[in-house]
CSV table of C-alpha atoms and ligand atoms in Angstrom, one decimal:
chain,number,residue,atom,x,y,z
Z,1,MET,CA,0.1,-0.2,0.0
Z,2,THR,CA,1.4,3.4,-1.2
Z,3,ASP,CA,1.3,6.5,1.3
Z,4,ALA,CA,-1.4,8.9,0.9
Z,5,ALA,CA,0.0,11.9,-1.3
Z,6,THR,CA,0.1,15.2,1.5
Z,7,VAL,CA,2.0,17.8,-0.5
Z,8,TRP,CA,2.6,18.7,-4.0
Z,9,ARG,CA,6.6,20.0,-4.4
Z,10,HIS,CA,6.9,22.5,-7.2
Z,11,ARG,CA,9.8,24.9,-7.8
Z,12,THR,CA,9.4,27.9,-5.5
Z,13,GLY,CA,7.5,25.6,-2.6
Z,14,GLU,CA,5.0,23.1,-2.2
Z,15,ILE,CA,1.1,23.1,-2.0
Z,16,ARG,CA,-0.2,21.4,1.0
Z,17,LEU,CA,-3.2,18.7,0.2
Z,18,ASP,CA,-4.7,19.3,3.5
Z,19,ARG,CA,-7.8,20.5,1.5
Z,20,THR,CA,-9.0,20.5,-1.8
Z,21,ARG,CA,-7.0,22.8,-4.0
Z,22,VAL,CA,-8.4,24.8,-7.0
Z,23,MET,CA,-6.2,25.5,-10.4
Z,24,GLY,CA,-7.9,28.2,-12.3
Z,25,ILE,CA,-7.6,27.8,-16.0
Z,26,LEU,CA,-6.5,30.9,-17.9
Z,27,ASN,CA,-6.5,30.0,-21.7
Z,28,VAL,CA,-4.3,32.6,-23.7
Z,29,THR,CA,-6.1,31.3,-27.2
Z,30,PRO,CA,-8.5,32.2,-29.5
Z,31,ASP,CA,-10.0,28.9,-30.0
Z,32,SER,CA,-10.3,27.3,-26.6
Z,33,PHE,CA,-13.6,25.2,-26.4
Z,34,SER,CA,-15.3,27.1,-23.5
Z,35,ASP,CA,-13.5,30.6,-23.3
Z,36,GLY,CA,-11.5,31.1,-26.7
Z,37,GLY,CA,-10.8,34.4,-27.6
Z,38,ARG,CA,-11.7,35.9,-24.3
Z,39,TYR,CA,-8.2,36.5,-22.9
Z,40,LEU,CA,-6.1,36.7,-25.8
Z,41,ASP,CA,-5.2,40.2,-25.0
Z,42,PRO,CA,-2.7,39.7,-22.2
Z,43,GLU,CA,-4.3,42.8,-20.1
Z,44,GLN,CA,-7.2,40.9,-20.2
Z,45,ALA,CA,-5.6,37.7,-19.2
Z,46,LEU,CA,-3.9,39.3,-16.4
Z,47,ARG,CA,-6.8,40.7,-15.0
Z,48,HIS,CA,-8.7,37.3,-15.1
Z,49,GLY,CA,-5.8,35.7,-13.3
Z,50,LEU,CA,-5.7,38.3,-10.9
Z,51,GLU,CA,-9.2,37.7,-10.3
Z,52,MET,CA,-9.2,34.0,-9.8
Z,53,VAL,CA,-6.6,34.4,-7.0
Z,54,GLU,CA,-8.8,37.0,-5.3
Z,55,HIS,CA,-11.4,34.2,-5.7
Z,56,GLY,CA,-9.3,31.7,-3.8
Z,57,ALA,CA,-7.4,29.8,-6.8
Z,58,ASP,CA,-4.3,27.9,-5.4
Z,59,VAL,CA,-2.6,27.4,-8.7
Z,60,ILE,CA,-3.3,29.6,-11.9
Z,61,ASP,CA,-2.8,27.2,-15.2
Z,62,VAL,CA,-1.6,29.4,-18.2
Z,63,GLY,CA,-2.0,27.8,-21.5
Z,64,GLY,CA,-1.5,29.1,-25.1
Z,65,GLU,CA,-2.6,26.0,-27.3
Z,66,SER,CA,-6.0,24.5,-27.5
Z,67,THR,CA,-6.3,20.8,-26.9
Z,68,ARG,CA,-9.9,20.7,-27.5
Z,69,PRO,CA,-10.8,17.6,-29.8
Z,70,GLY,CA,-9.8,18.3,-33.2
Z,71,SER,CA,-7.9,21.3,-32.7
Z,72,ASP,CA,-4.6,22.2,-34.9
Z,73,PRO,CA,-1.2,22.5,-33.1
Z,74,VAL,CA,0.3,25.9,-32.7
Z,75,THR,CA,4.0,26.3,-33.2
Z,76,ALA,CA,6.1,26.9,-30.4
Z,77,ASP,CA,6.9,30.8,-31.0
Z,78,GLU,CA,3.1,31.4,-31.4
Z,79,GLU,CA,2.4,29.5,-28.2
Z,80,TRP,CA,5.4,31.6,-26.5
Z,81,ARG,CA,3.9,34.9,-27.6
Z,82,ARG,CA,0.7,34.3,-26.1
Z,83,VAL,CA,1.5,33.1,-22.6
Z,84,GLY,CA,4.9,34.6,-22.0
Z,85,PRO,CA,3.9,38.2,-21.2
Z,86,VAL,CA,1.0,36.6,-19.1
Z,87,ILE,CA,3.2,34.5,-17.2
Z,88,ARG,CA,5.8,37.0,-16.7
Z,89,ASP,CA,3.4,39.7,-15.6
Z,90,LEU,CA,1.7,37.4,-13.3
Z,91,ALA,CA,4.3,35.9,-11.9
Z,92,ALA,CA,5.3,39.6,-10.8
Z,93,LYS,CA,2.0,40.0,-8.8
Z,94,VAL,CA,0.7,36.9,-7.5
Z,95,ASP,CA,2.3,34.7,-4.8
Z,96,VAL,CA,0.2,31.5,-6.0
Z,97,PRO,CA,2.5,29.1,-8.3
Z,98,LEU,CA,1.8,29.3,-11.8
Z,99,SER,CA,1.5,26.2,-14.2
Z,100,VAL,CA,2.3,26.1,-17.9
Z,101,ASP,CA,-0.1,24.1,-19.8
Z,102,THR,CA,2.0,22.7,-22.7
Z,103,MET,CA,3.3,19.8,-24.4
Z,104,LYS,CA,6.7,21.6,-25.7
Z,105,PRO,CA,9.7,21.4,-24.0
Z,106,GLU,CA,10.8,24.9,-25.5
Z,107,VAL,CA,7.8,26.6,-24.2
Z,108,ALA,CA,8.0,24.9,-20.6
Z,109,ALA,CA,11.7,26.1,-20.5
Z,110,LYS,CA,10.8,29.9,-21.4
Z,111,ALA,CA,7.7,29.8,-19.1
Z,112,ILE,CA,9.8,28.6,-15.9
Z,113,LYS,CA,12.3,31.2,-16.7
Z,114,ALA,CA,9.5,33.7,-16.8
Z,115,GLY,CA,8.3,32.4,-13.5
Z,116,ALA,CA,6.4,29.1,-13.7
Z,117,SER,CA,6.8,26.5,-10.9
Z,118,ILE,CA,4.6,23.7,-12.3
Z,119,VAL,CA,4.7,21.9,-16.2
Z,120,ASN,CA,1.0,20.7,-16.9
Z,121,ASP,CA,1.8,18.4,-20.0
Z,122,VAL,CA,-1.4,16.8,-21.3
Z,123,SER,CA,0.6,14.6,-23.3
Z,124,GLY,CA,1.9,13.0,-20.2
Z,125,LEU,CA,6.0,14.2,-20.6
Z,126,ARG,CA,6.2,11.7,-23.7
Z,127,GLU,CA,9.2,14.0,-24.9
Z,128,SER,CA,12.2,13.2,-22.9
Z,129,ALA,CA,13.3,16.8,-23.4
Z,130,MET,CA,10.3,17.7,-21.2
Z,131,VAL,CA,11.2,15.3,-18.4
Z,132,HIS,CA,14.9,16.8,-18.5
Z,133,ILE,CA,13.5,20.2,-18.0
Z,134,VAL,CA,11.3,19.0,-15.2
Z,135,ALA,CA,14.0,17.1,-13.6
Z,136,ARG,CA,16.6,20.1,-14.1
Z,137,ASP,CA,14.5,22.9,-13.1
Z,138,ARG,CA,13.0,21.1,-10.2
Z,139,VAL,CA,9.6,22.0,-11.2
Z,140,GLY,CA,6.5,20.2,-10.1
Z,141,ALA,CA,4.4,18.4,-13.1
Z,142,VAL,CA,1.1,17.1,-13.9
Z,143,VAL,CA,1.5,14.0,-15.9
Z,144,MET,CA,-1.8,13.5,-17.9
Z,145,HIS,CA,-3.1,10.6,-20.0
Z,146,MET,CA,-4.3,11.4,-23.4
Z,147,LEU,CA,-5.0,8.5,-26.0
Z,148,GLY,CA,-2.9,9.9,-29.2
Z,149,ASN,CA,-3.3,13.7,-29.9
Z,150,PRO,CA,-6.0,16.3,-29.6
Z,151,LYS,CA,-6.5,16.2,-33.6
Z,152,THR,CA,-7.5,12.4,-33.3
Z,153,MET,CA,-8.2,11.1,-30.0
Z,154,GLN,CA,-12.0,11.3,-30.2
Z,155,THR,CA,-11.8,9.1,-33.4
Z,156,HIS,CA,-13.2,6.0,-31.9
Z,157,PRO,CA,-11.1,5.6,-28.6
Z,158,LYS,CA,-10.7,1.7,-27.2
Z,159,TYR,CA,-9.6,0.4,-24.3
Z,160,ALA,CA,-9.8,-3.1,-23.4
Z,161,ASP,CA,-9.8,-1.6,-19.6
Z,162,ALA,CA,-9.8,2.1,-19.8
Z,163,VAL,CA,-8.9,2.6,-15.8
Z,164,GLY,CA,-6.3,-0.2,-15.8
Z,165,GLU,CA,-4.8,1.2,-19.0
Z,166,VAL,CA,-4.7,4.7,-17.7
Z,167,ARG,CA,-3.4,3.5,-14.5
Z,168,SER,CA,-0.5,1.6,-16.2
Z,169,PHE,CA,0.3,4.4,-18.4
Z,170,LEU,CA,0.7,7.1,-15.5
Z,171,THR,CA,2.5,4.6,-13.6
Z,172,GLU,CA,5.2,3.9,-16.5
Z,173,ARG,CA,5.5,7.9,-16.8
Z,174,ILE,CA,6.0,8.4,-12.8
Z,175,HIS,CA,8.8,5.7,-13.3
Z,176,VAL,CA,10.1,7.4,-16.0
Z,177,LEU,CA,10.3,10.8,-14.3
Z,178,GLU,CA,11.8,9.7,-11.0
Z,179,ALA,CA,14.5,7.8,-12.9
Z,180,ALA,CA,15.4,11.0,-14.6
Z,181,GLY,CA,15.6,12.7,-11.0
Z,182,VAL,CA,12.5,14.2,-10.5
Z,183,ALA,CA,11.2,14.0,-6.7
Z,184,SER,CA,8.3,11.5,-6.3
Z,185,ASP,CA,6.3,14.4,-4.4
Z,186,ALA,CA,6.6,16.5,-7.4
Z,187,VAL,CA,4.6,14.4,-10.0
Z,188,ALA,CA,0.8,14.8,-9.7
Z,189,VAL,CA,-1.3,12.5,-12.0
Z,190,ASP,CA,-4.5,13.3,-14.1
Z,191,PRO,CA,-6.8,10.5,-16.0
Z,192,GLY,CA,-7.3,13.1,-18.4
Z,193,VAL,CA,-11.2,13.4,-18.7
Z,194,GLY,CA,-12.1,13.8,-22.4
Z,195,PHE,CA,-8.5,13.1,-24.0
Z,196,GLY,CA,-9.4,10.1,-26.0
Z,197,LYS,CA,-12.2,8.8,-24.3
Z,198,THR,CA,-15.6,7.8,-24.6
Z,199,GLN,CA,-18.8,8.9,-22.3
Z,200,GLU,CA,-18.3,5.4,-20.8
Z,201,HIS,CA,-14.6,6.0,-20.0
Z,202,ASN,CA,-14.8,9.2,-18.7
Z,203,LEU,CA,-17.6,8.0,-16.3
Z,204,ALA,CA,-15.6,4.5,-15.4
Z,205,LEU,CA,-12.3,7.0,-14.8
Z,206,LEU,CA,-14.6,9.4,-12.1
Z,207,GLN,CA,-16.1,6.0,-10.9
Z,208,HIS,CA,-12.8,4.2,-10.3
Z,209,LEU,CA,-10.4,7.4,-9.5
Z,210,ASP,CA,-9.4,5.7,-6.5
Z,211,GLN,CA,-7.4,3.5,-8.2
Z,212,ILE,CA,-5.6,6.4,-9.8
Z,213,VAL,CA,-5.1,8.2,-6.2
Z,214,ALA,CA,-3.9,4.7,-4.7
Z,215,LEU,CA,-0.7,5.7,-6.7
Z,216,GLY,CA,0.1,7.9,-3.8
Z,217,HIS,CA,0.9,11.1,-6.1
Z,218,PRO,CA,-1.2,14.1,-6.1
Z,219,VAL,CA,-4.3,13.8,-8.3
Z,220,VAL,CA,-5.4,16.7,-10.5
Z,221,VAL,CA,-8.8,16.4,-12.4
Z,222,GLY,CA,-10.3,18.6,-15.0
Z,223,VAL,CA,-13.9,18.2,-15.6
Z,224,SER,CA,-14.8,21.7,-15.9
Z,225,ARG,CA,-17.5,22.5,-18.7
Z,226,LYS,CA,-16.4,19.3,-20.4
Z,227,SER,CA,-18.9,18.2,-23.3
Z,228,PHE,CA,-19.4,14.8,-21.0
Z,229,ILE,CA,-21.6,17.2,-19.1
Z,230,GLU,CA,-23.3,18.3,-22.4
Z,231,ARG,CA,-24.1,14.7,-23.1
Z,232,LEU,CA,-25.8,14.4,-19.9
Z,233,GLY,CA,-28.3,17.8,-20.6
Z,234,GLY,CA,-25.6,20.0,-19.1
Z,235,GLY,CA,-26.0,22.6,-22.1
Z,236,GLU,CA,-23.5,25.2,-23.6
Z,237,PRO,CA,-20.0,25.6,-21.9
Z,238,GLY,CA,-20.9,28.4,-19.9
Z,239,GLU,CA,-23.9,26.8,-18.4
Z,240,ARG,CA,-22.2,23.8,-17.3
Z,241,LEU,CA,-21.2,24.9,-13.8
Z,242,PRO,CA,-23.5,22.5,-11.7
Z,243,GLY,CA,-22.8,19.6,-13.6
Z,244,SER,CA,-19.0,20.8,-13.3
Z,245,ILE,CA,-19.2,21.1,-9.4
Z,246,ALA,CA,-21.0,17.8,-9.2
Z,247,ALA,CA,-18.3,15.9,-11.2
Z,248,ALA,CA,-15.6,17.6,-9.4
Z,249,THR,CA,-17.1,17.0,-6.0
Z,250,LEU,CA,-17.5,13.3,-6.6
Z,251,ALA,CA,-13.9,13.3,-8.2
Z,252,VAL,CA,-12.7,15.1,-4.5
Z,253,ALA,CA,-14.9,12.2,-2.6
Z,254,LYS,CA,-12.8,9.4,-4.4
Z,255,GLY,CA,-9.5,11.2,-3.3
Z,256,ALA,CA,-8.6,13.8,-6.1
Z,257,HIS,CA,-6.6,16.7,-4.6
Z,258,VAL,CA,-6.8,19.4,-7.3
Z,259,VAL,CA,-9.5,20.4,-9.4
Z,260,ARG,CA,-8.9,22.3,-12.6
Z,261,VAL,CA,-11.6,24.6,-13.4
Z,262,HIS,CA,-12.9,28.0,-15.2
Z,263,ASP,CA,-15.4,28.9,-12.5
Z,264,VAL,CA,-12.9,29.5,-9.5
Z,265,ARG,CA,-15.0,31.5,-6.9
Z,266,ASP,CA,-18.2,29.2,-7.3
Z,267,THR,CA,-16.1,25.9,-7.3
Z,268,VAL,CA,-13.8,27.2,-4.1
Z,269,ARG,CA,-17.3,27.8,-1.9
Z,270,ALA,CA,-18.6,24.3,-3.1
Z,271,MET,CA,-15.2,22.6,-2.4
Z,272,ARG,CA,-15.4,24.1,1.2
Z,273,VAL,CA,-18.4,22.4,1.8
Z,274,ALA,CA,-17.4,19.2,0.1
Z,275,ASP,CA,-14.1,19.4,2.6
Z,276,ALA,CA,-16.2,19.9,5.6
Z,277,VAL,CA,-18.4,17.1,5.1
Z,278,LEU,CA,-15.6,14.7,3.9
Z,279,ARG,CA,-12.8,15.6,6.2
Z,280,GLY,CA,-14.8,17.3,9.2
Z,281,GLU,CA,-13.2,20.8,8.9
Z,282,LYS,CA,-15.2,23.5,10.3
Z,283,LEU,CA,-17.2,25.5,8.1
H,301,HH2,N1,-8.0,19.8,-19.6
H,301,HH2,C1,-7.8,20.6,-20.7
H,301,HH2,C2,-6.6,21.3,-20.9
H,301,HH2,N2,-5.5,20.9,-20.2
H,301,HH2,N3,-4.7,19.8,-18.2
H,301,HH2,C3,-5.2,18.7,-17.3
H,301,HH2,N4,-4.1,18.3,-16.5
H,301,HH2,N5,-6.1,18.0,-17.0
H,301,HH2,C4,-7.0,18.4,-17.8
H,301,HH2,O1,-8.3,17.8,-17.7
H,301,HH2,C5,-7.0,19.4,-19.1
H,301,HH2,C6,-5.7,20.2,-19.1
H,301,HH2,C7,-8.8,21.3,-21.9
H,301,HH2,O2,-9.8,22.4,-20.9
H,301,HH2,P1,-9.3,23.6,-21.4
H,301,HH2,O3,-8.2,24.1,-21.3
H,301,HH2,O4,-10.5,24.4,-20.6
H,301,HH2,O5,-9.8,23.6,-23.2
H,301,HH2,P2,-8.9,23.9,-24.4
H,301,HH2,O6,-7.9,22.8,-24.3
H,301,HH2,O7,-9.7,24.1,-25.5
H,301,HH2,O8,-8.1,25.2,-24.0
């Protein structure tokens, strides 16, 4: 039996996992599925980042490439042009750690120099250069599971055992990172809801999230406004808050430590109640 995760280490400190932590999403993209184009202007992005911190975000996750199903990749130069100024300006203004949501080692390296403390890689740090950067710069990492790549991942995703295969992939990536010298408590894992998964796979991963939690690493879950909620009658992306909070709450009840969300203020309020019930904390 592996010990339960109690902290998530990153470049500038550690996040204690004594309560549910909220990672606020800052998409500096023209085409993200729910907030594309809203924060493409660096000043607007900065304002939104500051607002999420004010609303109780524990981490701000800055991304410059949409990974919605069917999306086209952007060049490293373009991605950096989007996220660079936002990471630099936010790092100068907030105390919470910043993560960079990227699959590209060159973007990650520049983001760390500009102030990011965590690399969130939806491809699970498949590129060895990314593993090297995380080890060298002693940043935290999110290893997420994705089947294939964003362009094709939703074309008939197939597993013999979705939960078992996601767990094996994450276990293998943890070993690779640790062998490269990354501290064990710096490695968070994420089952990758919506990344090469059918409705049934997404639900199975949430139902059996305890099997991912049992790996003993911090567990990040991204369910916010995702289309599996729409398929359950959740409406347009901006209307999916009730479904997002239901899914986040149940993920936390299964042991998730960090929820990655668009709606920080409402989620923080919901997680306080969830934590009080689950952990017996005072309201
Ligand atoms: N989901 C998205 C992007 N990054 N990172 C982690 N660790 N987990 C997730 O579930 C996750 C993620 C997709 O959501 P979003 O950023 O809102 O959309 P887009 O990829 O269109 O920018």
